[in-house]
mmCIF file of C-alpha atoms in Angstrom:
data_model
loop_
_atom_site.group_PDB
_atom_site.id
_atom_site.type_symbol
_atom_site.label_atom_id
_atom_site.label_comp_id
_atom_site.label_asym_id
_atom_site.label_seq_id
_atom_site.Cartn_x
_atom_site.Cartn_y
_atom_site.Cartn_z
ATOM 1 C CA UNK A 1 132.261 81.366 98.819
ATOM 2 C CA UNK A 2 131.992 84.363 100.899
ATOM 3 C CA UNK A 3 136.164 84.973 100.061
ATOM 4 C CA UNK A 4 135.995 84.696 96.363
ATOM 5 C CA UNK A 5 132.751 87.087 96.304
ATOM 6 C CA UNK A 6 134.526 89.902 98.662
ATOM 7 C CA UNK A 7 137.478 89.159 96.097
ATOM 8 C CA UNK A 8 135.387 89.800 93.410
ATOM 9 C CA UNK A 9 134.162 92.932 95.189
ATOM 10 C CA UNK A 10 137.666 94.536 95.211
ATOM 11 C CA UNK A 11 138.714 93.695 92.161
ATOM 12 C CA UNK A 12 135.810 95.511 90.936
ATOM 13 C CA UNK A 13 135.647 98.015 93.083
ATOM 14 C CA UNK A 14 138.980 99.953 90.954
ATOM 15 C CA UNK A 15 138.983 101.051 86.828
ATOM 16 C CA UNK A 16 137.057 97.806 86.609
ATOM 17 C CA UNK A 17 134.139 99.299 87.962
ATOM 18 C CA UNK A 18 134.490 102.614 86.154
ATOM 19 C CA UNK A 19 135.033 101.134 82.619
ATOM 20 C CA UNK A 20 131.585 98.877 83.382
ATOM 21 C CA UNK A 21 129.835 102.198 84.145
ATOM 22 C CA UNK A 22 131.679 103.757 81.576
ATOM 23 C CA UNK A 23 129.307 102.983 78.726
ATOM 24 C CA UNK A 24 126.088 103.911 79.957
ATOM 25 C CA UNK A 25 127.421 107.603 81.348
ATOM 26 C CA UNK A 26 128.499 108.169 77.881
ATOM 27 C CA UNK A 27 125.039 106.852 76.711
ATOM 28 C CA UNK A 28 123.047 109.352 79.383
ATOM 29 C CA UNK A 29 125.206 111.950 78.427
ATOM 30 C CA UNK A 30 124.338 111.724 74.543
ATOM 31 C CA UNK A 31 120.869 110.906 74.877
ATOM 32 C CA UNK A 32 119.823 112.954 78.032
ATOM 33 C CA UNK A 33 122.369 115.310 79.104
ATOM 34 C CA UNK A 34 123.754 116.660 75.893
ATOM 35 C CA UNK A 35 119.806 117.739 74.125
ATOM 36 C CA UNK A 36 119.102 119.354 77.766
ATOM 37 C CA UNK A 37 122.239 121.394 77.743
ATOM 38 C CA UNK A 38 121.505 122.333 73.451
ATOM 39 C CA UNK A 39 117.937 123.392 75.019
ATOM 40 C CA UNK A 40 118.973 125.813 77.474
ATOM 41 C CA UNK A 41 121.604 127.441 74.988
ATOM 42 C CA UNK A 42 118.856 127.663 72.645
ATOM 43 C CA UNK A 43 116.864 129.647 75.028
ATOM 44 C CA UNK A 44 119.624 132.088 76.535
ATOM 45 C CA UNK A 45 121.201 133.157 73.300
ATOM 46 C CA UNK A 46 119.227 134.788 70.513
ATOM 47 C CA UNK A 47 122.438 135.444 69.528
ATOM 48 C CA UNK A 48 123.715 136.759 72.597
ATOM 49 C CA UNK A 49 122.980 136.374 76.160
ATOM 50 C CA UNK A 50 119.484 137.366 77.063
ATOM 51 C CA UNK A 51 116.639 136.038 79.966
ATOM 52 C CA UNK A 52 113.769 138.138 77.595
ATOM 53 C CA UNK A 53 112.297 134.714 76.445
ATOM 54 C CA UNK A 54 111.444 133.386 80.321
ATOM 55 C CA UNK A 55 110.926 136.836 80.566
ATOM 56 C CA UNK A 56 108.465 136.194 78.094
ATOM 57 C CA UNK A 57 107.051 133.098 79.531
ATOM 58 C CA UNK A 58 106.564 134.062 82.837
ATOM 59 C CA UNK A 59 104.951 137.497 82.208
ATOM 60 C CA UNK A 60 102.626 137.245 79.374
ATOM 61 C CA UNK A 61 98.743 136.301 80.343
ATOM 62 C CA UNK A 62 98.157 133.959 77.408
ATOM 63 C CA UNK A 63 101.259 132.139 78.181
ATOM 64 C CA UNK A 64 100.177 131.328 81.979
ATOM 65 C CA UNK A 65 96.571 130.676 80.750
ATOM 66 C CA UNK A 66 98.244 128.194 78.873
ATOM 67 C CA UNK A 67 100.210 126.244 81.675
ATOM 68 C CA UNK A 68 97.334 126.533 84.300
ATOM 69 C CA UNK A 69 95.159 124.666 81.194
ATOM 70 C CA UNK A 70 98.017 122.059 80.691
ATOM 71 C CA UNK A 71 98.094 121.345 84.246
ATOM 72 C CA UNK A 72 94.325 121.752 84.907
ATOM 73 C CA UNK A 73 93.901 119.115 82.358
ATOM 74 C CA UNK A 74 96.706 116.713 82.897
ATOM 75 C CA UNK A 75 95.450 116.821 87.089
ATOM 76 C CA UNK A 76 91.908 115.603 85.658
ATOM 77 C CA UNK A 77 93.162 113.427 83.338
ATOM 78 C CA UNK A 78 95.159 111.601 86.232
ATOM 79 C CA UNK A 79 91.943 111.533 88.493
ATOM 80 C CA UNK A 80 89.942 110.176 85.778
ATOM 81 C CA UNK A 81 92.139 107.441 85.488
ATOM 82 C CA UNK A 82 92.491 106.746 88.817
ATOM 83 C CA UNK A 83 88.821 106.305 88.774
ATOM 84 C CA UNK A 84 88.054 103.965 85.977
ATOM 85 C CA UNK A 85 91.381 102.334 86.553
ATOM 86 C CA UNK A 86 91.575 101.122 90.390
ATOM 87 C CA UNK A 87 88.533 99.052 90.072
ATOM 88 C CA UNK A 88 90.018 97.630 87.156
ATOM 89 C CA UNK A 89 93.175 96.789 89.045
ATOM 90 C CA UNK A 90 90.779 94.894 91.719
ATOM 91 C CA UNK A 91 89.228 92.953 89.321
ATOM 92 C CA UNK A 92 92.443 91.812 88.151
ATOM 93 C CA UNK A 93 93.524 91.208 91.511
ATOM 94 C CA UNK A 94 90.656 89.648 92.436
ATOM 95 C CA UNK A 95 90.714 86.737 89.116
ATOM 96 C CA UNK A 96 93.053 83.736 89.493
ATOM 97 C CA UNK A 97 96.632 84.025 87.400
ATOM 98 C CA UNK A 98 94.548 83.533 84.055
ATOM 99 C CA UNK A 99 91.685 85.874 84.017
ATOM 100 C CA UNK A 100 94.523 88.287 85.316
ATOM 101 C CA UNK A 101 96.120 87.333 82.751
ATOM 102 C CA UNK A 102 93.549 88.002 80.030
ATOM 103 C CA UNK A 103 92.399 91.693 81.640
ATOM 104 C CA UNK A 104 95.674 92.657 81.800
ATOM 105 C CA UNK A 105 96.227 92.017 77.843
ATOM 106 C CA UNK A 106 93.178 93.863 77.040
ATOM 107 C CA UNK A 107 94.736 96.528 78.906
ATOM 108 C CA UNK A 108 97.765 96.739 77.349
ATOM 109 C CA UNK A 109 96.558 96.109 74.076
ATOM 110 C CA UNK A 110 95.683 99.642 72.941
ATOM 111 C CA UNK A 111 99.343 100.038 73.706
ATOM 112 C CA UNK A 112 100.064 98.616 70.348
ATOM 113 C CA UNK A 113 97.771 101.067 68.711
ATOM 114 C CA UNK A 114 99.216 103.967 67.968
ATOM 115 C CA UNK A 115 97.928 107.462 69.769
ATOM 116 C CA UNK A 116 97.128 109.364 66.386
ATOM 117 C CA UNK A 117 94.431 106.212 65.585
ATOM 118 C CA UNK A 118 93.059 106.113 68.919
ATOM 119 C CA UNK A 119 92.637 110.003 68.459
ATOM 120 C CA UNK A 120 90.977 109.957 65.215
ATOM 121 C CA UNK A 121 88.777 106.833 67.023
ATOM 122 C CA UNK A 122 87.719 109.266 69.266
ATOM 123 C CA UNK A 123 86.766 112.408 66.821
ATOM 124 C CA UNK A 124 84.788 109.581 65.060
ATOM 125 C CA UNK A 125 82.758 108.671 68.479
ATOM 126 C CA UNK A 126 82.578 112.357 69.596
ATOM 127 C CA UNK A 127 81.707 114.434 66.350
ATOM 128 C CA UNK A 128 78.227 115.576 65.798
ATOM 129 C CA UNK A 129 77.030 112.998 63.793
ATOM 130 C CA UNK A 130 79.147 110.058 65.671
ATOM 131 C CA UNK A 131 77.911 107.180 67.591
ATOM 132 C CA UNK A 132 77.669 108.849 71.277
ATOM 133 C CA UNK A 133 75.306 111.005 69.747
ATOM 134 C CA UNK A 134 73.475 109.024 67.543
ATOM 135 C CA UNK A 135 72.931 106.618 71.121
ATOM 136 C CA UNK A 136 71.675 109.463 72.925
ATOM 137 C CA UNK A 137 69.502 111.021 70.435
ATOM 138 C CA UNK A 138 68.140 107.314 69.590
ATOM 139 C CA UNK A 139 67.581 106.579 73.209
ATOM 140 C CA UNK A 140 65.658 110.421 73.258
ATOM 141 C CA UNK A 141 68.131 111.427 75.816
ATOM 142 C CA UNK A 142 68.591 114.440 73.491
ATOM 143 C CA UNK A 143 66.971 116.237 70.775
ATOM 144 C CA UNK A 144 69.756 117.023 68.958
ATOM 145 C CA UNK A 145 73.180 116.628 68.254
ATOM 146 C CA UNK A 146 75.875 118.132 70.940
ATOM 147 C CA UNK A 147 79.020 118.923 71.101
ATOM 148 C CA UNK A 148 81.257 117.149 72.429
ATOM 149 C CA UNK A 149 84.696 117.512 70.489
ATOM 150 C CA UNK A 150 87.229 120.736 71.062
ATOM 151 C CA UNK A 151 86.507 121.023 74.652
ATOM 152 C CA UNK A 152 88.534 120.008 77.492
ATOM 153 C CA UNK A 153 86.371 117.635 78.964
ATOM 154 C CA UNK A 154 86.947 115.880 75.423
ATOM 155 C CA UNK A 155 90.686 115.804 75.575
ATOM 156 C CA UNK A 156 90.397 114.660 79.564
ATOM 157 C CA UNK A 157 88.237 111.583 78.167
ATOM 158 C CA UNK A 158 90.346 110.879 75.683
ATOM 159 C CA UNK A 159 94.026 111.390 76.854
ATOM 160 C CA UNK A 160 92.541 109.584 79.787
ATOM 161 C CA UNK A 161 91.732 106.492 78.006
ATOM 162 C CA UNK A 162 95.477 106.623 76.807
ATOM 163 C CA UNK A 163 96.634 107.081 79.960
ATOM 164 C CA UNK A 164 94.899 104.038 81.565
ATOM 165 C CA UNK A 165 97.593 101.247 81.474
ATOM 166 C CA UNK A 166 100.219 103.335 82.851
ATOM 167 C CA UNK A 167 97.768 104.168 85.695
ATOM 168 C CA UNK A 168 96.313 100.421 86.439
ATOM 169 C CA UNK A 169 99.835 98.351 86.017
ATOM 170 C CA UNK A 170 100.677 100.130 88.861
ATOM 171 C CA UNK A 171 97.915 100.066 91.284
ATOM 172 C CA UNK A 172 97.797 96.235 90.460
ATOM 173 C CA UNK A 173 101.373 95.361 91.449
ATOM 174 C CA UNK A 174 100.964 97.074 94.876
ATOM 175 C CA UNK A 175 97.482 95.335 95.550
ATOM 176 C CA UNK A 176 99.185 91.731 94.349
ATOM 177 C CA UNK A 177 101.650 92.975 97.227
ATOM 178 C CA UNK A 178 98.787 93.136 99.952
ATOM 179 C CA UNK A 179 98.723 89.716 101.744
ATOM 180 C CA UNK A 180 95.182 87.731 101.608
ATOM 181 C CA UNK A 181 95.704 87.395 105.035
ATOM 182 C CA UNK A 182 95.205 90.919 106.270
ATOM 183 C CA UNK A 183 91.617 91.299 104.772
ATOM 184 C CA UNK A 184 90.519 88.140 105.609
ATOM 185 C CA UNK A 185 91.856 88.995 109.290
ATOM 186 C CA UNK A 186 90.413 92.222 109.286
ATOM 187 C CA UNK A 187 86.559 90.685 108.452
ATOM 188 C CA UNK A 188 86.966 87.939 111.164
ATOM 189 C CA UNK A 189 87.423 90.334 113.361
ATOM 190 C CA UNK A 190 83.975 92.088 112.583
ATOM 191 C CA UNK A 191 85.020 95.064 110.229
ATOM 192 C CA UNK A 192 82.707 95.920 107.204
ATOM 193 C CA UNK A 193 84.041 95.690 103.906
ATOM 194 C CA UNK A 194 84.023 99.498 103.487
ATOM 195 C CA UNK A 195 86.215 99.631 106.651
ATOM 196 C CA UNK A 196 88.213 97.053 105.091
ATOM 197 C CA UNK A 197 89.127 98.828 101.940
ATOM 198 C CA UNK A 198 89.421 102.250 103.763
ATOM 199 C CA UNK A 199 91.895 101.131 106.975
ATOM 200 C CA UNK A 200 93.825 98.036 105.056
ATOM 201 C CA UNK A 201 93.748 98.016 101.119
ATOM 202 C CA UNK A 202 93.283 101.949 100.436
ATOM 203 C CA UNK A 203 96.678 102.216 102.678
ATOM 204 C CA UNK A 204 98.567 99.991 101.365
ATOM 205 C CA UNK A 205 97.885 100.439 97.703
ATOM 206 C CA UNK A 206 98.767 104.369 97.911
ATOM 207 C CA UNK A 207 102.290 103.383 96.620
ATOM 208 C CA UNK A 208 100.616 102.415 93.742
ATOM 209 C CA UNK A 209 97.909 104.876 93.521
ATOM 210 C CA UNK A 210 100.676 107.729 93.469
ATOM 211 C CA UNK A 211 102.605 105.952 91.419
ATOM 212 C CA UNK A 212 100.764 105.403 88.556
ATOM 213 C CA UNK A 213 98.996 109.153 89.392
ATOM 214 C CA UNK A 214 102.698 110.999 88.787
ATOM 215 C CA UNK A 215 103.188 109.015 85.627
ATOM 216 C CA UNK A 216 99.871 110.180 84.254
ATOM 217 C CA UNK A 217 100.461 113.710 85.074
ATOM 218 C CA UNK A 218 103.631 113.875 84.344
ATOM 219 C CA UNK A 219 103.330 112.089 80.472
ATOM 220 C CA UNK A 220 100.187 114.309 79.876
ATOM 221 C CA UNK A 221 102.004 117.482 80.283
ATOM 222 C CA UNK A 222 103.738 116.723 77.330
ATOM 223 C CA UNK A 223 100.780 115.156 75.633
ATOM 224 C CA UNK A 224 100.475 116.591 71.537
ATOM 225 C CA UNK A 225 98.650 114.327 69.535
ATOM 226 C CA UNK A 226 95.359 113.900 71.500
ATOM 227 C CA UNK A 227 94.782 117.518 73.012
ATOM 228 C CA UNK A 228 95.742 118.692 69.223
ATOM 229 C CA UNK A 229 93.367 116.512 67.983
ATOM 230 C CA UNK A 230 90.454 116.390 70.194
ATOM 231 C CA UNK A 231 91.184 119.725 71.813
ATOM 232 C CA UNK A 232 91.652 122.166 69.171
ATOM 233 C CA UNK A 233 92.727 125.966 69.342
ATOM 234 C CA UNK A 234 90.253 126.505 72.077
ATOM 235 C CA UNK A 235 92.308 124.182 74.090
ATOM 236 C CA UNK A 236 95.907 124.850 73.387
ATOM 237 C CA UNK A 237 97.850 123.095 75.483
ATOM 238 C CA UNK A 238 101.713 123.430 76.150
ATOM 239 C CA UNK A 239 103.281 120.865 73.632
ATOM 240 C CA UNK A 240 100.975 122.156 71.218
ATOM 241 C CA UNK A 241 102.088 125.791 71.679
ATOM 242 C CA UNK A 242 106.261 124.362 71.311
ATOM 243 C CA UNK A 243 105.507 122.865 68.783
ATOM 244 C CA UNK A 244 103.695 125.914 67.041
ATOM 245 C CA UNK A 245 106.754 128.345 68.017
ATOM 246 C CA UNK A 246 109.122 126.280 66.691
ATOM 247 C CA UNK A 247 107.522 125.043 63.148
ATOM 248 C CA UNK A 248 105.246 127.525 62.354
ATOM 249 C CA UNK A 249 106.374 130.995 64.070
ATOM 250 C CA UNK A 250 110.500 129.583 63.619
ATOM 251 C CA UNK A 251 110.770 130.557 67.029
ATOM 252 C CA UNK A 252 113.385 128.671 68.788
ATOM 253 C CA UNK A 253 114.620 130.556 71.241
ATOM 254 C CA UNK A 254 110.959 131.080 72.844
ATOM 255 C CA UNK A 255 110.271 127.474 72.113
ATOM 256 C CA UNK A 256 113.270 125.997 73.918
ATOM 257 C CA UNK A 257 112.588 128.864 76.961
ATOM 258 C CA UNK A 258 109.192 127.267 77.252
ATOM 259 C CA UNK A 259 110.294 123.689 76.794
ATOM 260 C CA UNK A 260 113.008 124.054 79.780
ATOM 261 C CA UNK A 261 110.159 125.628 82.119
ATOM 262 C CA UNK A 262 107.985 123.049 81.706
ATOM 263 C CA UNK A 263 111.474 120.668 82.456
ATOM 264 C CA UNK A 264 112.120 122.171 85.613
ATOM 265 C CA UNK A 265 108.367 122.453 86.880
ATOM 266 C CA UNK A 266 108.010 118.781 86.289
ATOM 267 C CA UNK A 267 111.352 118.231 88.167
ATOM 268 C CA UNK A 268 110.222 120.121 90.944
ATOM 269 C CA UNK A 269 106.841 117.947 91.124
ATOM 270 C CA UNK A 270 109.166 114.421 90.888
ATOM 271 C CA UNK A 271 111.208 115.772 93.871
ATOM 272 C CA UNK A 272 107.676 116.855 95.685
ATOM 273 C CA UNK A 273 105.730 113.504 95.176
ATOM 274 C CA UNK A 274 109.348 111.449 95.727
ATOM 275 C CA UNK A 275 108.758 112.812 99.748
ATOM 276 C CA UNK A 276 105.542 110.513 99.675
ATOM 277 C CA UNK A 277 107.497 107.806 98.605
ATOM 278 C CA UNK A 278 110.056 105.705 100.740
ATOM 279 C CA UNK A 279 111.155 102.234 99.470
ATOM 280 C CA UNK A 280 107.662 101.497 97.999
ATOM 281 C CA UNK A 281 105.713 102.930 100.805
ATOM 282 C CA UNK A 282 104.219 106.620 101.073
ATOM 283 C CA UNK A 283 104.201 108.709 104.249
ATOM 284 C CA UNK A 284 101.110 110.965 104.507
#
């Protein structure tokens, strides 16, 4: 067995291999590679050769205020799901296979939804005359109606409440990981439960935890629909402002020179959290 599979090997290991590959390079390239490269011409020539739109990006004070909002709110969405969603995961992990099961569906059920609904969902349960505030005013919590749309704290709640399934799949499969064994062990031998969670499961979940926190951040930089929605001009965030250079002002050039700094900052933060993680475990 060993001889036909190190046969196999070599005769793979030639054109074989290369025309196997083949098809998904030239699939990368058209999908991936090819719009990248179209974005950076975009932003260099205007029609000729010029650095005057990153020039523009990385100079003007409304610009900046507008990437230290994107990632002031995408770090806040990411810690609010990380809050509601690790208990979550524990309960899951906690339920035999079916009750698993069933949490996990309601989780991933507003998947199916689309984002613009669960957007408008939200202006309907925010606005002025919506149910949060009809609750607190009937429960004489307040006096009046508040606000509560057009803020950031809106568009954290919201975006957050999106973001939650990509932020408790994770967390779950890397505390399914943890063997019963270890907290059990760790109780017979006299440790509280909070010691438990902070020297055994908090450890060994962090895979998870950073996981799911990078994939939050990361997808809510480019979030449009909810902070358009719920935020509104008072919270322009960075796909917002793209997309308002490139449909409204016809601004390509700026648009793409915005679009590929945002590309490379994100890069930059892949390669910084990859150093916490090593073959599913994270040094820190």
């Amino acid at each position: 067995m060993s001889a036909l599979a190190a046969g196999d090997r070599r005769r793979l290991s030639g054109p074989a291999s290369l025309m196997l590959v083949a098809p998904f390079v030239l699939v990368l390239i058209a999908v991936f590679c090819w719009p990248i490269l179209q974005l950076l011409s975009a932003s260099l020539f205007d029609p000729d050769f010029t650095l005057r739109h990153y020039e523009q990006v990385l100079t003007s004070e409304f610009t900046l205020g507008v990437f230290l909002r994107t990632f002031r709110v995408s770090f806040l969405v990411a810690c609010f799901a990380l809050v509601v969603g690790y208990p979550v995961a524990a309960l899951m992990r906690s339920l035999p296979p079916m009750g698993a099961a069933i949490v996990g569906a309601c989780v991933l059920i507003p998947l199916w939804t689309s984002v613009l609904v669960r957007s408008f969902a939200w202006t309907v349960l925010l606005q002025r005359n919506g149910v949060v505030n009809e609750a607190l005013q009937g429960l004489g919590i307040t006096s009046g109606p508040l606000s509560f749309l057009y803020n950031e704290a809106a568009v954290v709640i919201a975006q957050g409440h999106v973001m939650l399934p990509f932020m408790i799949m994770p967390i779950y499969q890397s505390l399914r990981a943890i063997p019963d064994e270890l907290p059990r062990a760790a109780l017979s031998l006299g440790a509280s439960r909070t010691a438990v969670f902070r020297e055994v499961i908090w450890p060994l979940s962090r895979p998870g935890v950073v996981a799911g926190f990078l994939m939050v951040f990361i997808v809510t930089l480019g979030a449009f629909v909810t902070p358009a929605l719920i935020g509104g001009p008072r919270s322009l965030m960075l796909a917002t402002l793209i997309s308002g250079e490139i449909t409204e002002n016809l601004n390509w050039p700026l648009g793409a020179a915005l679009s590929a700094v945002l590309l490379v900052m994100v890069m930059l933060l892949i390669g910084l959290f990859s150093r916490f993680l090593r073959f599913g475990r994270v040094e820190m």
